[in-house]
Coordinates of C-alpha atoms in Angstrom, one line a residue:
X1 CA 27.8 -87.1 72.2
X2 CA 28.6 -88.4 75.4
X3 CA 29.7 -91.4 73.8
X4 CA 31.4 -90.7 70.8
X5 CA 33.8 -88.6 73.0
X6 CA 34.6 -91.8 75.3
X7 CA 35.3 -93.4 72.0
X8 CA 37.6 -90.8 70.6
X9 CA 39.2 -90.9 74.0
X10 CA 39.7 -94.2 73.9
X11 CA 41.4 -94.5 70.4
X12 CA 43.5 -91.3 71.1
X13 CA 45.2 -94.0 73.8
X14 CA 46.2 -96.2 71.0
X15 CA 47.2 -93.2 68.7
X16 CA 49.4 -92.7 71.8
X17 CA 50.7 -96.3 71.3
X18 CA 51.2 -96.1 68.0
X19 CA 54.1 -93.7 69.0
X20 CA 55.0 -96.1 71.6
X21 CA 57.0 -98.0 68.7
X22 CA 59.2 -94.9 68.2
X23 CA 59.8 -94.7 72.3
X24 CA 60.9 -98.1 72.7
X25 CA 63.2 -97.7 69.6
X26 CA 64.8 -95.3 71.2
X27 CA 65.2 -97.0 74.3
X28 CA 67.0 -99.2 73.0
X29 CA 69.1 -97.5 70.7
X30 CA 70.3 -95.3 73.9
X31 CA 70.7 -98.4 75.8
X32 CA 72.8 -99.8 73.6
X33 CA 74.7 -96.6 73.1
X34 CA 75.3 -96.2 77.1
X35 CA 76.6 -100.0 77.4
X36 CA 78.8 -99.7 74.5
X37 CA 79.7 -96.3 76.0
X38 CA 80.3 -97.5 78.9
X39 CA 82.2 -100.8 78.3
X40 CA 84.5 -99.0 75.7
X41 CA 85.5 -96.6 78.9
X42 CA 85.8 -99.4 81.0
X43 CA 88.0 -101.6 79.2
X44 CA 90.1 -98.6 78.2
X45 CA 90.3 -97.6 81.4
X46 CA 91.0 -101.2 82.9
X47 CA 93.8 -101.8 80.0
X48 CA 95.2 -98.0 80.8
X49 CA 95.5 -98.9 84.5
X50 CA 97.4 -102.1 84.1
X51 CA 99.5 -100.7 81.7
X52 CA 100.5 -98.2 84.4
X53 CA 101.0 -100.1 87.1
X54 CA 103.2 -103.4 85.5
X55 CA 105.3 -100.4 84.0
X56 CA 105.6 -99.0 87.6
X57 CA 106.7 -102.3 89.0
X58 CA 109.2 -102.7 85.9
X59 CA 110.7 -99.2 86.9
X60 CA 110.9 -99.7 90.2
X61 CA 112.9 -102.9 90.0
X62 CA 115.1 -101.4 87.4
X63 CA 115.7 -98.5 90.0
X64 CA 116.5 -100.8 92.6
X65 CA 118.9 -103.0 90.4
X66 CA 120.4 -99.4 89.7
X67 CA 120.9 -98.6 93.3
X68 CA 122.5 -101.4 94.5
X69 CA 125.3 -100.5 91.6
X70 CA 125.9 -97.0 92.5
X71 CA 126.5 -98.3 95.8
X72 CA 129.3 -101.0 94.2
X73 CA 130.8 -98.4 92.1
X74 CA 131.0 -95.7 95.3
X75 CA 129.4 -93.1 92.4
X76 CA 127.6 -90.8 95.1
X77 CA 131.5 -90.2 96.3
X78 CA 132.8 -90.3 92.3
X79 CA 130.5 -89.9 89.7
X80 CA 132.9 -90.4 86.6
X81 CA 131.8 -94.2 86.3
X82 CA 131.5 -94.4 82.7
X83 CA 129.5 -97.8 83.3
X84 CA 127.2 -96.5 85.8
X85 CA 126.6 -93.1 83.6
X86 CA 125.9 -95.5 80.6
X87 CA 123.3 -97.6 82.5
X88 CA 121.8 -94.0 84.0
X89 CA 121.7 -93.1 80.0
X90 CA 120.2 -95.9 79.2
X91 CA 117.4 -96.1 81.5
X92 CA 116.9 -92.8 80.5
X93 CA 116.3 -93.3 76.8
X94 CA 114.7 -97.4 77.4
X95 CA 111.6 -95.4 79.5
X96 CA 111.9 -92.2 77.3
X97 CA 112.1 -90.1 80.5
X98 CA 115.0 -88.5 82.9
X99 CA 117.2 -89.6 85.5
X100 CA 118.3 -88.1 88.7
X101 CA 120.5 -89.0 91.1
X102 CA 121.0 -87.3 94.4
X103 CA 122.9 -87.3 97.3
X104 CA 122.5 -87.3 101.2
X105 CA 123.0 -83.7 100.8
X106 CA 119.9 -83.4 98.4
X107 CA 122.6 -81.9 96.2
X108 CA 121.8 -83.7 92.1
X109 CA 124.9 -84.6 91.5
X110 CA 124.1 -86.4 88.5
X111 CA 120.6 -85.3 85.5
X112 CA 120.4 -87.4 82.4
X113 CA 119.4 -84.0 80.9
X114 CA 122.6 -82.1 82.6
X115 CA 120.5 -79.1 83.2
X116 CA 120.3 -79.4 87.1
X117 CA 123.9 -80.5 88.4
X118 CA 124.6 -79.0 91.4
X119 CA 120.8 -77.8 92.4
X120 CA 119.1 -78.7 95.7
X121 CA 116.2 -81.2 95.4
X122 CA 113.5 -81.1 98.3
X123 CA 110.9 -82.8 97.1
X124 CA 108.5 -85.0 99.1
X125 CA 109.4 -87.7 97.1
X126 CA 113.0 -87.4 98.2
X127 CA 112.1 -86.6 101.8
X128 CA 109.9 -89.7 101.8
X129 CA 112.6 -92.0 100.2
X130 CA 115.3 -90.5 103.2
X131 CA 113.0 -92.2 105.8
X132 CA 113.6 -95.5 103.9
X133 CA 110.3 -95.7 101.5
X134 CA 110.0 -96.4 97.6
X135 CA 107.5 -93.5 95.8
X136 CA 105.9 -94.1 92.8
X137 CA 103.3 -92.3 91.0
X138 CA 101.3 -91.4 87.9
X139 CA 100.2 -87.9 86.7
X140 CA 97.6 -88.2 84.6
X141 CA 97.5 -84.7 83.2
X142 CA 101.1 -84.4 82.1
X143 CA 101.2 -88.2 81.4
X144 CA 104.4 -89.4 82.9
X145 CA 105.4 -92.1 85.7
X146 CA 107.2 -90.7 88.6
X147 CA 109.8 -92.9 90.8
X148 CA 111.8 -92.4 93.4
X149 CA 113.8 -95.3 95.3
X150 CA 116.4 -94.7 97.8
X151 CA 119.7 -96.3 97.5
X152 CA 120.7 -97.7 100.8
X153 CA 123.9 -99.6 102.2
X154 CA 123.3 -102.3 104.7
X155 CA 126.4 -102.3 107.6
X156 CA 127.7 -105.7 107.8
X157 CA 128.5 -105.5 111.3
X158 CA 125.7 -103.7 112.6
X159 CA 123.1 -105.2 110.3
X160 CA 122.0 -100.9 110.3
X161 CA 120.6 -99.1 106.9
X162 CA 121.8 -96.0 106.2
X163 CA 120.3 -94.3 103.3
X164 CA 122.8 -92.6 101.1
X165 CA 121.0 -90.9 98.4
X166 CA 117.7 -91.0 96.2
X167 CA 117.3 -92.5 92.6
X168 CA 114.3 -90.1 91.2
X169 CA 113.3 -90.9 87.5
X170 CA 110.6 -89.9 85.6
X171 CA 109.1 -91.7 82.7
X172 CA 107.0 -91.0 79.7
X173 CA 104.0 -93.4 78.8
X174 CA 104.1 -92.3 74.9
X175 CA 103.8 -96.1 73.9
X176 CA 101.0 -97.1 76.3
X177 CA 99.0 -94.1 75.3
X178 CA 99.8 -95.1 71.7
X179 CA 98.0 -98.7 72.7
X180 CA 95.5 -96.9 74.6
X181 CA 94.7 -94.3 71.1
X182 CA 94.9 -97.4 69.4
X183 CA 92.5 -99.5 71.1
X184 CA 90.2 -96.3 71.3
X185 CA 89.8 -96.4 67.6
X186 CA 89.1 -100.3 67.1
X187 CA 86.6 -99.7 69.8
X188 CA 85.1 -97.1 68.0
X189 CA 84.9 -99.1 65.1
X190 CA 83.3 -102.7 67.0
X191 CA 81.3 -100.2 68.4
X192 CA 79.5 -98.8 65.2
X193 CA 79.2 -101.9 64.0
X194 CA 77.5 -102.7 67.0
X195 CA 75.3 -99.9 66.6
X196 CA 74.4 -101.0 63.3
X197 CA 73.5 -104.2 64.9
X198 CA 71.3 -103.1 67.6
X199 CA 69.6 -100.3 65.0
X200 CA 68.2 -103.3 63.3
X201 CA 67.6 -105.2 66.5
X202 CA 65.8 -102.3 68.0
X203 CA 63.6 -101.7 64.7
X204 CA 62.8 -105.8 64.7
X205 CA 62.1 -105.7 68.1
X206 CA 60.3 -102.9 68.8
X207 CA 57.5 -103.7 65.7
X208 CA 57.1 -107.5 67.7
X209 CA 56.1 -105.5 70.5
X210 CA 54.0 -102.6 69.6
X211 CA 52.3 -105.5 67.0
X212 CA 49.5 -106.8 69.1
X213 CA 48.6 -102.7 69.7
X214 CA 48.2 -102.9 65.9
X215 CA 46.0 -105.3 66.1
X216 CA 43.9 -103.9 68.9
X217 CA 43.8 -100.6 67.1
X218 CA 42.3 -103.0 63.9
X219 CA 40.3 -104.4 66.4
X220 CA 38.0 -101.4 67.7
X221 CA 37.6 -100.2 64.0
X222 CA 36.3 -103.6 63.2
X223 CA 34.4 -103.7 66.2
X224 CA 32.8 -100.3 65.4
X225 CA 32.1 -101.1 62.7
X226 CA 29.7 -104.7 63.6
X227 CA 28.6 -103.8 67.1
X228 CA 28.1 -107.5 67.8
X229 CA 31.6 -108.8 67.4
X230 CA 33.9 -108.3 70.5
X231 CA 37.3 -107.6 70.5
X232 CA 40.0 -110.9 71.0
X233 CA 43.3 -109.8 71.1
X234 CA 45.3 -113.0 72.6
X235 CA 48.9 -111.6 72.2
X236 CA 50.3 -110.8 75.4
X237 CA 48.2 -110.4 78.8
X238 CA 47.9 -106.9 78.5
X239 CA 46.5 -106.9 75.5
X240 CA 43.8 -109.4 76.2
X241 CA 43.2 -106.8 79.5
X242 CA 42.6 -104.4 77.2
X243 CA 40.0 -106.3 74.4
X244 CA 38.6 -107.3 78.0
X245 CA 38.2 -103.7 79.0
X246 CA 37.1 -102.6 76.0
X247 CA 34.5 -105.4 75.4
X248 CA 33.0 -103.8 78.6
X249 CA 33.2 -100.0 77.4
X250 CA 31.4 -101.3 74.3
X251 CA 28.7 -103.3 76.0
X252 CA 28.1 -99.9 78.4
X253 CA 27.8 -98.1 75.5
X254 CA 25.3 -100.0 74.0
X255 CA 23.3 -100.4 76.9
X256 CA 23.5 -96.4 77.3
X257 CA 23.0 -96.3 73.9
X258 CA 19.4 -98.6 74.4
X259 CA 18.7 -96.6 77.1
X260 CA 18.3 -93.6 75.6
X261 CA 16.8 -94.9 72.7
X262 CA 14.0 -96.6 75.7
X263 CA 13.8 -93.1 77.0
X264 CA 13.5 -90.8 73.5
X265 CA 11.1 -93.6 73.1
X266 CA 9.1 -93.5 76.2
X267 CA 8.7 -89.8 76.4
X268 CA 7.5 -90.0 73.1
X269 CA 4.9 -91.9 73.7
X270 CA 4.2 -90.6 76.8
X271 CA 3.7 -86.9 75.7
X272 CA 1.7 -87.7 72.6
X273 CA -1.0 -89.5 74.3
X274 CA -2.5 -86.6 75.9
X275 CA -1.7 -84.9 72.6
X276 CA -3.5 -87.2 70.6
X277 CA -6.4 -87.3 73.4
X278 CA -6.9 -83.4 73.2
X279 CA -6.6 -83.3 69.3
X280 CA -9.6 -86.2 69.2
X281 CA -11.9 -83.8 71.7
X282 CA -11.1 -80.9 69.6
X283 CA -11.8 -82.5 66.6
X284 CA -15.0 -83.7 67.6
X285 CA -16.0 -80.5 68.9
X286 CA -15.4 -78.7 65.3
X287 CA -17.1 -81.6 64.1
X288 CA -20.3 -80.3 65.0
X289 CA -21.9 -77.3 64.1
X290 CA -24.3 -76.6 66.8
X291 CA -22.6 -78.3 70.0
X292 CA -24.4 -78.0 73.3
X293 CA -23.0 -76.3 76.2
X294 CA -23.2 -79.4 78.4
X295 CA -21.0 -81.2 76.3
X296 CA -19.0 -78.3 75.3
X297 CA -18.2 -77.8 79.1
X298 CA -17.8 -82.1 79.3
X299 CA -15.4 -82.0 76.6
X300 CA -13.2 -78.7 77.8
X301 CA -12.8 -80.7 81.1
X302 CA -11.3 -83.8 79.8
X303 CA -8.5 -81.3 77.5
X304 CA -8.2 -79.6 80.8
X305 CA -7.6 -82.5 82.2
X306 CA -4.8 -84.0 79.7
X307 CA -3.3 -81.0 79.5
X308 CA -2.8 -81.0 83.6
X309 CA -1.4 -84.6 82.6
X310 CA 1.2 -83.3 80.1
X311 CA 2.0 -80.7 82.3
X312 CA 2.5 -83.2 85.2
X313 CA 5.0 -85.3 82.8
X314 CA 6.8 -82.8 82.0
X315 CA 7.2 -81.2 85.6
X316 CA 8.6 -84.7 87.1
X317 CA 11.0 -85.4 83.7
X318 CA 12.5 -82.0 84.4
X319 CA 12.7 -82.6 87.8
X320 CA 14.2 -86.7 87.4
X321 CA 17.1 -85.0 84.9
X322 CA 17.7 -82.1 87.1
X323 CA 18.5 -84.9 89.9
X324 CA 20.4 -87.4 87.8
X325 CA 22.8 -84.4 86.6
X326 CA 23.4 -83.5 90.3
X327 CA 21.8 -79.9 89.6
X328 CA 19.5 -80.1 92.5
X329 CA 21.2 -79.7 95.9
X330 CA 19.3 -80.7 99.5
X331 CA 18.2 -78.0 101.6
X332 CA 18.8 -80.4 104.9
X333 CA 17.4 -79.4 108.0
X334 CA 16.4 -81.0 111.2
X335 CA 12.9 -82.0 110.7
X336 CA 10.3 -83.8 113.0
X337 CA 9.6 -87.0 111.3
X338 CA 6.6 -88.0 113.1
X339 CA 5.2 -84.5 111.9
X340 CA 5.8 -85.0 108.7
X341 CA 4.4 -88.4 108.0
X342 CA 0.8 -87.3 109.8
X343 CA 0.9 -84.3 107.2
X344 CA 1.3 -87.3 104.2
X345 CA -0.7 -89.2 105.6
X346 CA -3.2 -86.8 106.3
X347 CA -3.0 -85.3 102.9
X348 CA -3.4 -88.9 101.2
X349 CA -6.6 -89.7 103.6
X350 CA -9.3 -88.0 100.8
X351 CA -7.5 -90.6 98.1
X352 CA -7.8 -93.3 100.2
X353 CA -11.2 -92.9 100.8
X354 CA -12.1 -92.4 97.6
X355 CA -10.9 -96.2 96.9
X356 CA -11.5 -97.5 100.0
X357 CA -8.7 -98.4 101.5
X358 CA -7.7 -98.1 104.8
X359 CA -5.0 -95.7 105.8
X360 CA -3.1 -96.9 108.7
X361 CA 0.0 -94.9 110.5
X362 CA 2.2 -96.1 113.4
X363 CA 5.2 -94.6 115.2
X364 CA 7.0 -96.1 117.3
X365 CA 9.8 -93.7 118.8
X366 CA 9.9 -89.7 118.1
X367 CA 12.4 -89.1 115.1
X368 CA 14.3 -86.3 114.4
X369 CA 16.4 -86.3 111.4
X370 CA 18.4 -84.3 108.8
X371 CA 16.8 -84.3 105.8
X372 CA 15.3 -81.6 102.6
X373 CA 11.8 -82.0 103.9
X374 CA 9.5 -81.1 100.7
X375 CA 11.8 -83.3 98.7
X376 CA 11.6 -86.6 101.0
X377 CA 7.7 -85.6 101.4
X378 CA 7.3 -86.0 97.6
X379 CA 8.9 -89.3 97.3
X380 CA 7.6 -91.1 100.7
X381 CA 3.6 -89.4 98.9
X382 CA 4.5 -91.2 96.2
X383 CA 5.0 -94.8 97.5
X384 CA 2.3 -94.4 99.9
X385 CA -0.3 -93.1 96.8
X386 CA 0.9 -96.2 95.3
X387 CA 0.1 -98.4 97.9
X388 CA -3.3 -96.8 97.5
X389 CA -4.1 -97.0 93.8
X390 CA -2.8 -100.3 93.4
X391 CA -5.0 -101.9 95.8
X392 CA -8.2 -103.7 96.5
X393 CA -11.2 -102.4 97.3
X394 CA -11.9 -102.4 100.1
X395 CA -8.5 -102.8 101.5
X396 CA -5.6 -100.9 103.5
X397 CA -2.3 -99.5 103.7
X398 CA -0.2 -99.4 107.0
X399 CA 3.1 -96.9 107.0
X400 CA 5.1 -97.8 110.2
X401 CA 7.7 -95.5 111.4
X402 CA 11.0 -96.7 113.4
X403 CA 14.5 -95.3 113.8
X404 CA 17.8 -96.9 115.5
X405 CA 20.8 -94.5 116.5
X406 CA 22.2 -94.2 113.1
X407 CA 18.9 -94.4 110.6
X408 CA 15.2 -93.8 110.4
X409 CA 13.1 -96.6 109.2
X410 CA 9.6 -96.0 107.1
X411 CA 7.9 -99.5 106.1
X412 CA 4.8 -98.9 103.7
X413 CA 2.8 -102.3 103.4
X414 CA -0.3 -102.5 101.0
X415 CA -2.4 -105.4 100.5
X416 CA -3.0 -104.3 97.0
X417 CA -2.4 -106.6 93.4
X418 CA 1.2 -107.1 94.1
X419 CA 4.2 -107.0 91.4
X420 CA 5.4 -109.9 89.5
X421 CA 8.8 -111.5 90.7
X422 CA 9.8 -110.5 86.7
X423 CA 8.9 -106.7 87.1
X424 CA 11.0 -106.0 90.3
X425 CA 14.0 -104.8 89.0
X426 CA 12.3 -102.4 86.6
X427 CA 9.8 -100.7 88.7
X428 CA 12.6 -97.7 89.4
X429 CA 13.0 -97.4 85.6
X430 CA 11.7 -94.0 84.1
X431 CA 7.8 -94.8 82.5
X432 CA 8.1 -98.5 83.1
X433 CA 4.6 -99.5 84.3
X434 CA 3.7 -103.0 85.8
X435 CA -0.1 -103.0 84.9
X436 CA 0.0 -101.2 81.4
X437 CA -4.1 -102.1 80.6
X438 CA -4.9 -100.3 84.1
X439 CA -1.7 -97.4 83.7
X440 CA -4.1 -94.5 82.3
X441 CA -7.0 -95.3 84.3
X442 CA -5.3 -94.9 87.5
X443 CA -2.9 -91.9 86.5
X444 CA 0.4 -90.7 86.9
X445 CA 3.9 -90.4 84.7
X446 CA 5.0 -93.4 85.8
X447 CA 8.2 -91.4 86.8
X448 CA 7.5 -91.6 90.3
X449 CA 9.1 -94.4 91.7
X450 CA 12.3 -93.2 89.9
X451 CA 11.8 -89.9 91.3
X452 CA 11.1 -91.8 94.6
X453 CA 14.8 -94.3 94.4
X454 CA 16.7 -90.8 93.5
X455 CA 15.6 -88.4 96.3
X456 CA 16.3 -91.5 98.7
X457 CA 20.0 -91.5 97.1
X458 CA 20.4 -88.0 97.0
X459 CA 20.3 -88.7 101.2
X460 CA 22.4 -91.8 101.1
X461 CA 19.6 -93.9 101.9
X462 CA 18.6 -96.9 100.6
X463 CA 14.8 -98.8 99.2
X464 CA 14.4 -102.4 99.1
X465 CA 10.9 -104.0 98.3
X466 CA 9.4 -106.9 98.7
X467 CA 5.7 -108.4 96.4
X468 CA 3.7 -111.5 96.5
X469 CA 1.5 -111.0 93.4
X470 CA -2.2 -111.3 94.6
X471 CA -1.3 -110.8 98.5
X472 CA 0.6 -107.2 98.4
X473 CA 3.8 -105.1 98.6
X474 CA 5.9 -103.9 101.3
X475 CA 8.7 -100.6 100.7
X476 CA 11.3 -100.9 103.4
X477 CA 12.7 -96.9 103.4
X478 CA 16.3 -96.6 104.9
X479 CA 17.4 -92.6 105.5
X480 CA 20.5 -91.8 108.1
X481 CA 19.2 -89.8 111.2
X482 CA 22.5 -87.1 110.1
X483 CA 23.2 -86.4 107.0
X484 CA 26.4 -87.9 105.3
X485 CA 27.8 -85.1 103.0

């Protein structure tokens, strides 16, 4: 199950993808949108702007031009000119605008409009122009150009300017916003077409890039379809990181896959042989019609015994998965070390006997350590009851005991049969047995080194061996004095 849900993970990433063509054709789409949105303001704005400000400048020379002939024509003193009043018209209706003209009095004594003849004009623009400057400006809102320029006389004597008035006109900028409405609506138009443009682009592009994803996506159903057939996607980098990546998820799959199958296997086996043992006694014994008591007894022992085999199996699988899932937690304490390998030791010494091996312990500093006590028992027992039924006879078995000011080091050294070069790496591997002829005759689930390699992790420690087949094998046991939660 496990797996399969990795797997459906993994191609919900692509289904992810898939929609990954729709995201990028709408990046691009809103990309163009923003440029075009964005150069159509721009160049508006840019065209609007100059516009403006050339039709300032004209103004403003025109004023100036103006000024100078009020000031030949004496009109602030006599405004009946009829050339002067025809220029003032005619600047009027060339800018499509209005006209002032007033005097050192701020008195208008002259509106293209003739609405305002005779009023008082304090404006800052008039005030400004009185101290000798030249306004301009542009309202945006109302849409008109505002000048004001102030008609001076230069003493010839003196070489002093005396300001005699203000020339304030206003103009309307009907015609540039006509080229500006104008130009707004051929953009519009380049720009749809540019739209139209970029929709195709963006459809083109966006199925070159999302192809290779295709193909990926074709890639895992082929591939789990004929497990032996990696993925090679060349396309782009990512895309070959990706085949790489999944090449690897596949070949961890398997291997869990094999595993598992190993393991359904080996506890198969494993529990049926005492099955098949007890079945073969009890067959025999209803075999017989009159069986005798001595080999009724003979025959209950050995089901006894198989049964306490079974049982056994079972009791360290259970205990294995239990520590591979995580459910069993360490109850660490401070625990004298010393202590506890005489009581293994002393335990093991009936064993030992029995086959004739000697049973040697040596300490050489008093440890105290951190540790779960009945757990680290258990799997220290079981390399040292190793040592012992894989050995000679006669022979020995020497546990040394060391620590530094970080770890505690236990070294068990046999000089039993050794383990092939070729079994090393498997000997932690659940059921896997070195010397299969002799497995049954010596006992155990062959679950027990496993159980042994876990505990050690569970207390971030470490086990490194070391065999000569023939000569013996040495367990090098690495735990850390405190424990590292």
């Amino acid at each position: 199950m496990a797996e399969l849900e990795k797997k459906e993970k993994f191609l919900k990433k692509f289904e992810f993808i898939r929609s990954f063509r729709l995201r990028i054709f709408l990046i691009i789409i809103a990309v163009g949108l923003f440029a075009g949105i964005t150069m159509r303001y721009g160049v508006l704005r840019n065209y609007e702007e100059r516009e403006i400000s050339a039709r300032t400048a004209e103004i403003t020379n025109q004023m100036k031009i103006l000024a100078n002939h009020l000031i030949t024509y004496n009109y602030l003193q006599d405004n009946s000119s009829e050339i002067i009043n025809a220029e003032l018209s005619q600047l009027a209706t060339l800018y499509g605008g209005r006209v002032l003209v007033i005097d050192s009095n701020f008195r208008i004594i002259k509106d293209s409009y003739d609405i305002s003849v005779g009023k008082i004009m304090i404006a800052r623009e008039v005030i400004e122009c009185f101290k000798g400057a030249t306004i301009s400006n542009y309202d945006e809102i109302n849409r008109y150009i505002e000048v004001a320029v102030p008609i001076s006389q230069t003493d010839a004597q003196t070489g002093e300017v005396r300001i005699l008035g203000v020339l304030l006109t206003s103009a309307a900028t009907t015609a540039i916003d006509a080229n500006v409405a104008l130009m707004n609506r051929q953009a519009w138009i380049l720009e749809i077409v540019t739209m139209i443009i970029i929709l195709g682009a963006a459809l083109a592009i966006s199925a070159v890039i999302v192809r290779p994803f295709d193909r990926v996506t074709q890639e895992i159903n082929r591939v789990a379809t004929f497990e032996d057939e990696n993925m090679v996607v060349s396309s782009y980098i990512e895309t070959e990181e990706i085949a790489d990546a999944f090449n690897k998820l596949r070949a961890r799959l398997k291997a869990l896959d094999d595993s598992r199958q190993e393991f359904v296997s080996n506890v198969s086996h494993e529990l049926k042989t005492p099955l098949a043992s007890m079945k073969v006694l009890a067959d025999s014994l209803n075999m017989q019609e009159e069986v005798p008591a001595e080999l009724y007894k003979e025959f209950m022992q050995d089901i006894a015994a198989e049964i306490d085999r079974e049982n056994k199996i079972i009791t360290d699988l259970l205990a294995l998965v239990k520590m591979e899932k995580g459910a069993t937690g360490l109850n660490i304490e401070a625990c004298d070390i010393n202590a506890m390998m005489e009581l293994i030791i002393k335990r093991l010494g009936p064993i030992a006997r029995k086959n004739e091996v000697d049973l040697i312990f040596e300490s050489h500093r008093s440890v105290m350590a951190e540790i779960d006590e009945v757990k680290l028992t258990l799997a220290l027992s079981n390399l040292i009851e190793n040592g012992i039924k894989y050995n000679k006879h006669p022979g020995w078995v020497k546990v040394v005991l060391d620590a530094d000011h970080q770890n505690m080091h236990v070294t068990i050294t046999d000089s039993g049969i050794g383990i092939p070069q070729e079994d090393l790496e498997h000997i932690y591997e659940r059921f896997y047995r070195v010397d299969k002829s002799h497995s049954k005759e010596i006992g155990g689930t062959g679950l027990g080194l496993a159980i042994t390699r876990k505990t050690i992790f569970l207390h971030r420690g470490s086990i490194n061996v070391d065999s000569t087949l023939g000569e013996g094998t040495t367990f090098t046991v690495r735990i850390p004095l405190s424990y590292i939660v």
